[in-house]
Coordinates of C-alpha atoms and ligand atoms in Angstrom, one line a residue:
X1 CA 53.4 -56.9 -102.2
X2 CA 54.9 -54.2 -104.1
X3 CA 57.9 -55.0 -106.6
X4 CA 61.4 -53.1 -104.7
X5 CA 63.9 -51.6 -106.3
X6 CA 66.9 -53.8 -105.2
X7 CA 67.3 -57.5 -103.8
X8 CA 70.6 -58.9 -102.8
X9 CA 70.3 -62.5 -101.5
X10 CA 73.4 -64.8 -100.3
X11 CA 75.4 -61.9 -99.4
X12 CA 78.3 -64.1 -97.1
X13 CA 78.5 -61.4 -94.9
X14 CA 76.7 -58.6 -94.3
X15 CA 78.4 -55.5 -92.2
X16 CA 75.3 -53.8 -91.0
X17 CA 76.8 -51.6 -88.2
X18 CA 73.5 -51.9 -86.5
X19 CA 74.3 -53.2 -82.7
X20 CA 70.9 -54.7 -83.2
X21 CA 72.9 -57.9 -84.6
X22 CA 75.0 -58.3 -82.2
X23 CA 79.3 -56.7 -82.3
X24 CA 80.7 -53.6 -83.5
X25 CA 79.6 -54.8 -87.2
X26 CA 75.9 -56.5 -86.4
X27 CA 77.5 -58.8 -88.7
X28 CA 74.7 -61.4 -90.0
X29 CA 75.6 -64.5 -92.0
X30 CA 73.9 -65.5 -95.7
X31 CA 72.2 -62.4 -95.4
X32 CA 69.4 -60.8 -97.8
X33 CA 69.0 -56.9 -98.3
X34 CA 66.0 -55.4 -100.0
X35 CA 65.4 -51.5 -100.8
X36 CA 63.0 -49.2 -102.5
X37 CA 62.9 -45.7 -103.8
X38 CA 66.7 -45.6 -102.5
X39 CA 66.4 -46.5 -99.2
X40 CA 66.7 -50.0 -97.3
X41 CA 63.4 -51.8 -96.4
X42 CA 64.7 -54.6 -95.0
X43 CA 67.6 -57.3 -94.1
X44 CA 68.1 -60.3 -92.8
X45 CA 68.9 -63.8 -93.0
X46 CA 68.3 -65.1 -97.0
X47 CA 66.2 -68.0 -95.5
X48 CA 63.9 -65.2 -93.8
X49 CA 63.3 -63.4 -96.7
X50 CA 59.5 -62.6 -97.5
X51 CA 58.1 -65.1 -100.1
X52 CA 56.5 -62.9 -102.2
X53 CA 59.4 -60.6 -102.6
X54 CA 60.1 -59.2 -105.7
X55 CA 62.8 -56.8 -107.3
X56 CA 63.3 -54.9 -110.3
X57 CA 66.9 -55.8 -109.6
X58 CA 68.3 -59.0 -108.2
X59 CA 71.6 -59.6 -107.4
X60 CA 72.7 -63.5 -106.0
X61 CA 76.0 -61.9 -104.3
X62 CA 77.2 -65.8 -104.1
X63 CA 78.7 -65.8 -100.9
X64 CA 80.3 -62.0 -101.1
X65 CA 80.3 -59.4 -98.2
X66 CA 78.5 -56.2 -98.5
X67 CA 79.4 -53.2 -96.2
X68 CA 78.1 -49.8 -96.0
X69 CA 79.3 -47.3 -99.2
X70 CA 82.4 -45.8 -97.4
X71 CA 82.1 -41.8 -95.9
X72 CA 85.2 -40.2 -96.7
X73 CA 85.0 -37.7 -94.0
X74 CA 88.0 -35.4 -95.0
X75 CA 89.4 -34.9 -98.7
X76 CA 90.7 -32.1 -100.6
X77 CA 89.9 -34.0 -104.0
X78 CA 89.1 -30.7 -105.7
X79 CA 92.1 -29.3 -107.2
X80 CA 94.9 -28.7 -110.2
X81 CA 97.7 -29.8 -111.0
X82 CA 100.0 -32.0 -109.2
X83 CA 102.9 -32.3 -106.9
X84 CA 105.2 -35.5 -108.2
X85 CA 107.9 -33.1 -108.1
X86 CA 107.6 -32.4 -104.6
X87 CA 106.5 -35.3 -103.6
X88 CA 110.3 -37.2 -105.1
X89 CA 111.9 -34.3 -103.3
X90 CA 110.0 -35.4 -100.0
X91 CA 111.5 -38.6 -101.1
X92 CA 114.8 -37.5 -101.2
X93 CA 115.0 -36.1 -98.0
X94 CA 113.5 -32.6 -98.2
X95 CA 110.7 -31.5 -95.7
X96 CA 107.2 -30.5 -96.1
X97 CA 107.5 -27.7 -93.7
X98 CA 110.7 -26.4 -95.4
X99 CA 108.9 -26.9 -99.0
X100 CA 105.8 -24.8 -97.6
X101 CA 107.7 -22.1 -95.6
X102 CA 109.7 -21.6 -99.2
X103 CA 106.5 -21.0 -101.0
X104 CA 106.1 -24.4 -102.1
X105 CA 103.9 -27.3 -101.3
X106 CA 100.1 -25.9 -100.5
X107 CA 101.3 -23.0 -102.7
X108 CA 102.0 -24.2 -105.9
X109 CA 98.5 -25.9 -106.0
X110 CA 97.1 -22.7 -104.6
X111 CA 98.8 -20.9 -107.4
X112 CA 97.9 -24.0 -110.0
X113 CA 94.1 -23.9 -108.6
X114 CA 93.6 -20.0 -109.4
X115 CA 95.1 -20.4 -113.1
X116 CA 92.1 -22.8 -113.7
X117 CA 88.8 -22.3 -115.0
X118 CA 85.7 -23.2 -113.0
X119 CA 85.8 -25.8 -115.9
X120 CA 89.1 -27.1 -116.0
X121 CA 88.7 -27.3 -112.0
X122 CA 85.3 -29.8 -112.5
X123 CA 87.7 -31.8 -115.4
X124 CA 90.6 -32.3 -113.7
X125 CA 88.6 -33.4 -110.3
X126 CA 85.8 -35.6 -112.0
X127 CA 88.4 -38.5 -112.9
X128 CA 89.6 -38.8 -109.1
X129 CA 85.9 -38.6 -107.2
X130 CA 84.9 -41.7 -109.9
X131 CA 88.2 -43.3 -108.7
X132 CA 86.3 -42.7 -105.2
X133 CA 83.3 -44.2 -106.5
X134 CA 84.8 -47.2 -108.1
X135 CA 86.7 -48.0 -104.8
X136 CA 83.5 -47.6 -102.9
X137 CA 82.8 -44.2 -101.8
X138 CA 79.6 -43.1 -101.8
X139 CA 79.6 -40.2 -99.9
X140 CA 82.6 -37.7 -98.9
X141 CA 83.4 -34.5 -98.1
X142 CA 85.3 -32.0 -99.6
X143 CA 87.5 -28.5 -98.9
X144 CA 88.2 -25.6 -100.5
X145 CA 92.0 -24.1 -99.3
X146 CA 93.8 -24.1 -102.5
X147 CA 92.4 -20.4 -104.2
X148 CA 93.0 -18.2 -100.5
X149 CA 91.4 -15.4 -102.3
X150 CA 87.6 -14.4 -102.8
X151 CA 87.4 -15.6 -106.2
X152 CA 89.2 -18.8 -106.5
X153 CA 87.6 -20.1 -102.8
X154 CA 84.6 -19.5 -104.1
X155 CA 85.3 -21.3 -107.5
X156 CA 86.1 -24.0 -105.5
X157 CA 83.2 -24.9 -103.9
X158 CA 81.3 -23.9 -106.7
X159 CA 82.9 -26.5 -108.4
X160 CA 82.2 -29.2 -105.4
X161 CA 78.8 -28.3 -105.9
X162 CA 79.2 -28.3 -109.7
X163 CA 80.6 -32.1 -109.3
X164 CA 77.9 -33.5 -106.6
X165 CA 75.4 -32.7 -109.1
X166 CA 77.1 -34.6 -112.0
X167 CA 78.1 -38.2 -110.4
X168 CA 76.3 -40.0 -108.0
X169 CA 78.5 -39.4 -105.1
X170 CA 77.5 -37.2 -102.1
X171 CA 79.7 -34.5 -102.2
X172 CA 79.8 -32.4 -98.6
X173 CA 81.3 -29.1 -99.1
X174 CA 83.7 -27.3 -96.0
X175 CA 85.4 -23.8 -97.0
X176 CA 89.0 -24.4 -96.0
X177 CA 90.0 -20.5 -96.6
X178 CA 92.1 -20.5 -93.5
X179 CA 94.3 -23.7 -94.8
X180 CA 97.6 -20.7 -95.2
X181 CA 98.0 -17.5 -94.7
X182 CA 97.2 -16.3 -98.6
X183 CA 100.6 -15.6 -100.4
X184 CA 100.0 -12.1 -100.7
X185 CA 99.4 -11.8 -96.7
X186 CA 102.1 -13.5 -95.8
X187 CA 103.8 -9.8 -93.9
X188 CA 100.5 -9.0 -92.9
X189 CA 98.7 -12.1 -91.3
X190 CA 95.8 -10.2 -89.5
X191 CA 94.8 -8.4 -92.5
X192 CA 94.0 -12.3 -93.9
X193 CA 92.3 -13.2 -90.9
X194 CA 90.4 -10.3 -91.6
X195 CA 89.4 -11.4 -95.3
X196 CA 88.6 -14.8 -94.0
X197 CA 86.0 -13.8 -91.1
X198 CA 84.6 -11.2 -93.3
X199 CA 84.3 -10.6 -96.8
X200 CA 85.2 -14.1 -98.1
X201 CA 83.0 -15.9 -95.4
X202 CA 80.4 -14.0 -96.5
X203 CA 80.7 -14.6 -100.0
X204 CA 81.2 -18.5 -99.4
X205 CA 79.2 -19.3 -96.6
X206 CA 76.1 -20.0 -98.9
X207 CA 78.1 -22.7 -100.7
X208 CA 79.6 -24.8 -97.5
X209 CA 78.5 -26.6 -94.8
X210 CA 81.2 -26.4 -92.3
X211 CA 84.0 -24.5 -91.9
X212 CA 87.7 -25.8 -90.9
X213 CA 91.3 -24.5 -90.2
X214 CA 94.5 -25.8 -90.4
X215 CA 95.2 -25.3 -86.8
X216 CA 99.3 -25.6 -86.2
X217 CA 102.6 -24.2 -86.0
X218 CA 102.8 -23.9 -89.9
X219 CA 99.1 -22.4 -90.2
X220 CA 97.1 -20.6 -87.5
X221 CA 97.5 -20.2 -84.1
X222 CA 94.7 -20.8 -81.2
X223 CA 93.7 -17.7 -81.1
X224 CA 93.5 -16.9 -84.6
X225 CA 91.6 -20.5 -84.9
X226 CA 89.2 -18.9 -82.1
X227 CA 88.4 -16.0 -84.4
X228 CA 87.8 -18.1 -87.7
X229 CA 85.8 -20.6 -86.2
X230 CA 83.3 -17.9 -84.4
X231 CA 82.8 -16.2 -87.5
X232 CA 81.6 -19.4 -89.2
X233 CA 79.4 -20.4 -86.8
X234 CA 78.3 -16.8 -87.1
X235 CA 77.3 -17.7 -90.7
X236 CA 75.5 -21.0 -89.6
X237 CA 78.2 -23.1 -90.7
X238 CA 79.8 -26.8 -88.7
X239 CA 83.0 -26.6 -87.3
X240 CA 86.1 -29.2 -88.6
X241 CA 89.8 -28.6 -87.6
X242 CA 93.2 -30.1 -88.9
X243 CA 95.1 -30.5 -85.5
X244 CA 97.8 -31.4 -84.2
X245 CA 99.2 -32.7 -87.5
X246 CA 102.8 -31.5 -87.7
X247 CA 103.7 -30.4 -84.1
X248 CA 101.2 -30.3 -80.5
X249 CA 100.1 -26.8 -81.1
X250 CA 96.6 -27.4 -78.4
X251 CA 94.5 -28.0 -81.7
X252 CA 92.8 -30.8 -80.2
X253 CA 92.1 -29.3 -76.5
X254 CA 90.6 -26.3 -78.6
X255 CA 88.2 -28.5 -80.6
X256 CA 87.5 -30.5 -77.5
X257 CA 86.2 -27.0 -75.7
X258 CA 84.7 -25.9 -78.7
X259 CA 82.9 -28.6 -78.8
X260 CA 83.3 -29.2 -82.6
X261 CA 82.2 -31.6 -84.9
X262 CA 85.2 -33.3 -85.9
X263 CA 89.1 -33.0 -84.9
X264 CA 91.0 -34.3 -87.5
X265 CA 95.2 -35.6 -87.8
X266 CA 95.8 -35.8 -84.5
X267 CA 98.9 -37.0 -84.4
X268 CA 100.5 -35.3 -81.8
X269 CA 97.6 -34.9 -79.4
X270 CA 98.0 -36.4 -75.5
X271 CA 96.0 -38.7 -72.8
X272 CA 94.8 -35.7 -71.9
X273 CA 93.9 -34.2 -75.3
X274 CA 92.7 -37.2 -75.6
X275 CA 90.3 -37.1 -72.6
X276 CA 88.9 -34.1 -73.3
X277 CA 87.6 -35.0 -77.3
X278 CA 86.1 -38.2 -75.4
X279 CA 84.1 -35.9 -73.0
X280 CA 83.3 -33.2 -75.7
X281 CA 82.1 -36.1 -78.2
X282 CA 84.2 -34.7 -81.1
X283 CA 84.7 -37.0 -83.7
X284 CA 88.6 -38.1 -84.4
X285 CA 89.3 -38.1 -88.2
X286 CA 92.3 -40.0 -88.4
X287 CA 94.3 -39.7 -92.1
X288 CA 96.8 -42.8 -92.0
X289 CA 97.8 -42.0 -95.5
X290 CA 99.4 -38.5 -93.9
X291 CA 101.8 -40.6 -92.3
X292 CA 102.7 -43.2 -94.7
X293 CA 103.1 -40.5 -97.5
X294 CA 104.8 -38.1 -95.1
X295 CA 106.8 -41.1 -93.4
X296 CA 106.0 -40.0 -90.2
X297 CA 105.2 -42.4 -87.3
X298 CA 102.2 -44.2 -87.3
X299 CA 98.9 -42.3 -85.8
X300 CA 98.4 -43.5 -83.0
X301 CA 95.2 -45.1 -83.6
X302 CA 94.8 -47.6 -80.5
X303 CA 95.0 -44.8 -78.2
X304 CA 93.0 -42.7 -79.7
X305 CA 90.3 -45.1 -79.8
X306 CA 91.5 -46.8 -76.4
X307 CA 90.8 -43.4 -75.0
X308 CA 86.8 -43.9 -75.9
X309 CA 86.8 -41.1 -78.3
X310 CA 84.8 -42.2 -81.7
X311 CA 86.8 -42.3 -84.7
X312 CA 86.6 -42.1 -88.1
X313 CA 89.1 -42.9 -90.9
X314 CA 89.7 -41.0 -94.1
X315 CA 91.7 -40.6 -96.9
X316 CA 92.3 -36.8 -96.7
X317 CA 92.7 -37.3 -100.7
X318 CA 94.9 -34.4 -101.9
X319 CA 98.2 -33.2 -104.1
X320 CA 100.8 -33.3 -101.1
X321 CA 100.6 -35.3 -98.1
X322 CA 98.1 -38.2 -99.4
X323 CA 97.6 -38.5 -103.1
X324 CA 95.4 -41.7 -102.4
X325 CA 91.6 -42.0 -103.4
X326 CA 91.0 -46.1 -101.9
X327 CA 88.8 -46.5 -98.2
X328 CA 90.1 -49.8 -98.2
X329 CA 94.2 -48.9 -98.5
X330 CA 93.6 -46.6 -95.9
X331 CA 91.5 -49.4 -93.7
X332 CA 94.6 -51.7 -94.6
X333 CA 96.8 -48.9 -93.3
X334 CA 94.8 -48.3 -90.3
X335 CA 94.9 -51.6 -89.1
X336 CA 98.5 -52.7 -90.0
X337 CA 100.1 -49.6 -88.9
X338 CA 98.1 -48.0 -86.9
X339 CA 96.8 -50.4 -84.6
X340 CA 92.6 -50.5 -85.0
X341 CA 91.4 -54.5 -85.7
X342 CA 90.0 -55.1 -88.4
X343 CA 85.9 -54.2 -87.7
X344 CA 87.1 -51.1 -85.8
X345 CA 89.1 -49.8 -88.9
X346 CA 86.1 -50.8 -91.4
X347 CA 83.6 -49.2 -88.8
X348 CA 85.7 -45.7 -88.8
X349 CA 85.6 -45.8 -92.7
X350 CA 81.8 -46.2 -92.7
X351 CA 79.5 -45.4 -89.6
X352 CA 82.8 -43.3 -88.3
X353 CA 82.3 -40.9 -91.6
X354 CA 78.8 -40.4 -91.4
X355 CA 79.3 -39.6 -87.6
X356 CA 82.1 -37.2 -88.2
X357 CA 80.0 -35.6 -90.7
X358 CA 77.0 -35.1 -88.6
X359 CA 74.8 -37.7 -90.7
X360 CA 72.7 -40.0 -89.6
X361 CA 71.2 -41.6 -92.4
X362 CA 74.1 -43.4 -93.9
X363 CA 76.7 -46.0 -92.9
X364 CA 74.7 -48.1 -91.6
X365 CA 72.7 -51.2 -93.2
X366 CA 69.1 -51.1 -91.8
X367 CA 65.5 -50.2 -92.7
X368 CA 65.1 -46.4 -93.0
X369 CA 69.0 -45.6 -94.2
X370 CA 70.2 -45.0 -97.6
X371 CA 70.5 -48.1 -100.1
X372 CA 74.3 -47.2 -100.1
X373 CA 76.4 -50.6 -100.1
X374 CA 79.3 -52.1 -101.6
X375 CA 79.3 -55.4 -102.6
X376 CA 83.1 -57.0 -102.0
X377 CA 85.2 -59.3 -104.2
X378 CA 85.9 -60.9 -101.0
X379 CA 83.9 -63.2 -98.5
X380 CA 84.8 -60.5 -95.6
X381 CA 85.4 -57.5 -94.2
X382 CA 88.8 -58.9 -93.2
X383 CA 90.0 -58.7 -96.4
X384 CA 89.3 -55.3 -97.1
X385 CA 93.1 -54.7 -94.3
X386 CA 94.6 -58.5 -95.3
X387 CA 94.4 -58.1 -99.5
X388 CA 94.0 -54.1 -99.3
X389 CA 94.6 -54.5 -103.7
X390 CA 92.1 -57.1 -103.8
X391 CA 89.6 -56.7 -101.9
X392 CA 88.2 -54.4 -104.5
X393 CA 84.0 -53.5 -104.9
X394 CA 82.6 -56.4 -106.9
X395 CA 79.6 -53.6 -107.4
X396 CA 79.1 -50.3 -105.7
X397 CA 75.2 -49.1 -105.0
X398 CA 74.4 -45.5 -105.0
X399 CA 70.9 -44.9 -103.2
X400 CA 70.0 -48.4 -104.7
X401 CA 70.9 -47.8 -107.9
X402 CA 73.9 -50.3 -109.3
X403 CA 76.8 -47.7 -110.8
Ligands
NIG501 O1 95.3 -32.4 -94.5 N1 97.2 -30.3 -93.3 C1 96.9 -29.5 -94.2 N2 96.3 -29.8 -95.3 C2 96.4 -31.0 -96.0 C3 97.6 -31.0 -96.9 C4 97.3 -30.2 -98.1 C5 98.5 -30.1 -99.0 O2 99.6 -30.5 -98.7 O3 98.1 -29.8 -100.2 C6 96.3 -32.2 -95.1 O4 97.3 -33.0 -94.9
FE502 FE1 93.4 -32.1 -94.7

């Protein structure tokens, strides 16, 4: 037999996600995980382990649970600057909507974000995505939405780019240039849409793979949603939409006949919203931290997943409404607030991701997928909602390779 790459023996418990082993988190006891040449080769039970296997790497995980690397399937990590000041303001009683309509809020980052170099935008961003990393992330996505002009979109995801090439962390690129009306459009909406569906699309549409909108009251209407999203697909982009975040606007019924990849906030969508995302298999990204930094109810998450639609959780990482780069606050969150058990919520944050994300070689532990685990400084998955500050990565595995 030929020496792998990676062994981990006496892993307590293993979250594979495969339903081959039985639950929502084919959960096997003192398991064993071996990979090669970054992908898994095989798990099991420790005790079942191939005698003659041998590793490069061993790791005796002494009775720790491993999960999947989290997918992070909507962040807008990539930015400058910050927004404390807002963000106490918020505190004190002002509103986001107010904040924004005033030229605040996704403004003063957009204004912050074109003010910085290519370079400065890599430096700044670099420090949060190993934050990610650290936590457990091993693959996210992120937007563009803070430049709303040619240049500075593009910089953007030139920078994403930029960044998935330096750390180990998948980096998925979406160009958010319909996140606001640009602030120099904001008497003349159509001419944006304009910009957006044409010239800038085509200029950015070689560095992204999907496309999404900010679909509400405060944004884009349907129609103008409608427009955006046909030009993207035009360009061979996927389709992600922010809906129904702030107010019902129909975001979610448009995604739902659009057929989209992924609807994502949702937190004023209805049964029958609801009913239609289940039928058109769009994936529901949920953002818990929206709420709990905006202190707005609680998503409704049982629904949402009552209603059979799948769901994924994420951290929507970005300077205003959830400065927070940890999976497993936002599991905690999703499970204490919001309703999903435990496995659901750690399911969302893993094989949920990938799904929303249109990937199907991650977020799951079983031969043929990605060596990406986490190894937890806990004995379950449990702990990851339970001790949300504890239940920290012991060691996170990139492709198979210990970071
Ligand atoms: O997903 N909803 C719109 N966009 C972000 C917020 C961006 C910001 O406030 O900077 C979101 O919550
Ligand atoms: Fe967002």
């Amino acid at each position: 037999m030929t020496t792998s790459q990676l062994l981990i023996t006496h892993i307590g418990e293993l979250v594979t996600n495969d339903p081959a082993h039985g639950g929502l988190l084919g959960i096997i006891e003192d398991a064993a995980v071996v990979a090669s040449k970054g992908v898994i080769t095989w798990v099991g039970r420790t005790e079942d382990l191939p005698a003659d296997t041998d590793a490069i790497q061993s790791i005796d995980a002494g009775g720790a649970a491993v999960i999947p690397g989290y997918v992070d399937a909507h962040t807008h990590v990539v930015f400058a600057g910050d927004r404390a000041d807002e963000f106490a303001l918020r505190m004190a009683g002002a509103s986001y909507e107010e904040i924004l309509a005033s030229g605040g809020g996704i403004y003063s980052t957009v204004e912050a974000t074109r003010a910085a170099t290519l370079g400065d935008l890599v430096s700044e961003s670099v420090p949060r995505i190993d934050h990610m990393l650290v936590s457990g992330t091993t693959t996210a996505e992120v937007k563009s939405g803070y430049g709303l002009d040619i240049e500075t979109e593009a910089k953007m995801l030139e920078a994403i780019v930029a960044i998935d090439d330096i750390t180990p962390i998948d980096l998925i690129p979406t160009f958010l240039g319909a996140h606001v009306v640009g602030p120099e459009y904001r008497e003349r909406r159509s001419e944006y849409i304009d910009l957006v569906t044409g010239p800038m699309l085509d200029r950015v549409a070689p560095l992204a793979q999907f496309i999404d909108v900010f679909c509400d009251d405060a944004a884009f209407t349907l129609d103008e949603t409608r427009a955006i999203v046909a030009a993207g697909q035009a360009h061979g982009l996927g389709v992600r939409l922010h809906v129904d975040q702030l107010s019902r606007s129909g975001g979610t019924a448009l995604a739902a006949e659009l057929g989209v990849l992924s609807a994502d906030h949702l937190d004023h969508a209805t049964d029958e919203d609801l009913a239609a995302l289940a039928k058109a298999g769009t994936v529901a990204v949920l953002l818990p931290g929206v709420s709990y930094a905006m202190r707005t109810p609680p998503l409704p998450a049982r629904r949402i997943w009552d209603a059979g639609v799948t769901v994924a959780i994420a951290t929507d990482c970005n300077p205003g409404s959830s400065y927070i780069e940890t999976m497993s606050l936002i599991i905690s969150m999703a499970v204490v607030t919001a309703g999903l058990t435990t496995q659901e919520a750690v399911w969302a944050a893993t094989k949920g991701g990938a799904l929303a994300l249109g990937l199907d070689d991650r977020g799951v532990i079983a031969p043929g997928m990605l060596a990406d685990l986490v190894i937890l400084d806990a004995p379950s998955h449990v702990h990851l909602a339970y001790r949300p500050a504890g239940a920290l990565p012991l060691e996170v595995i990139k492709r198979g390779i210990l970071l």
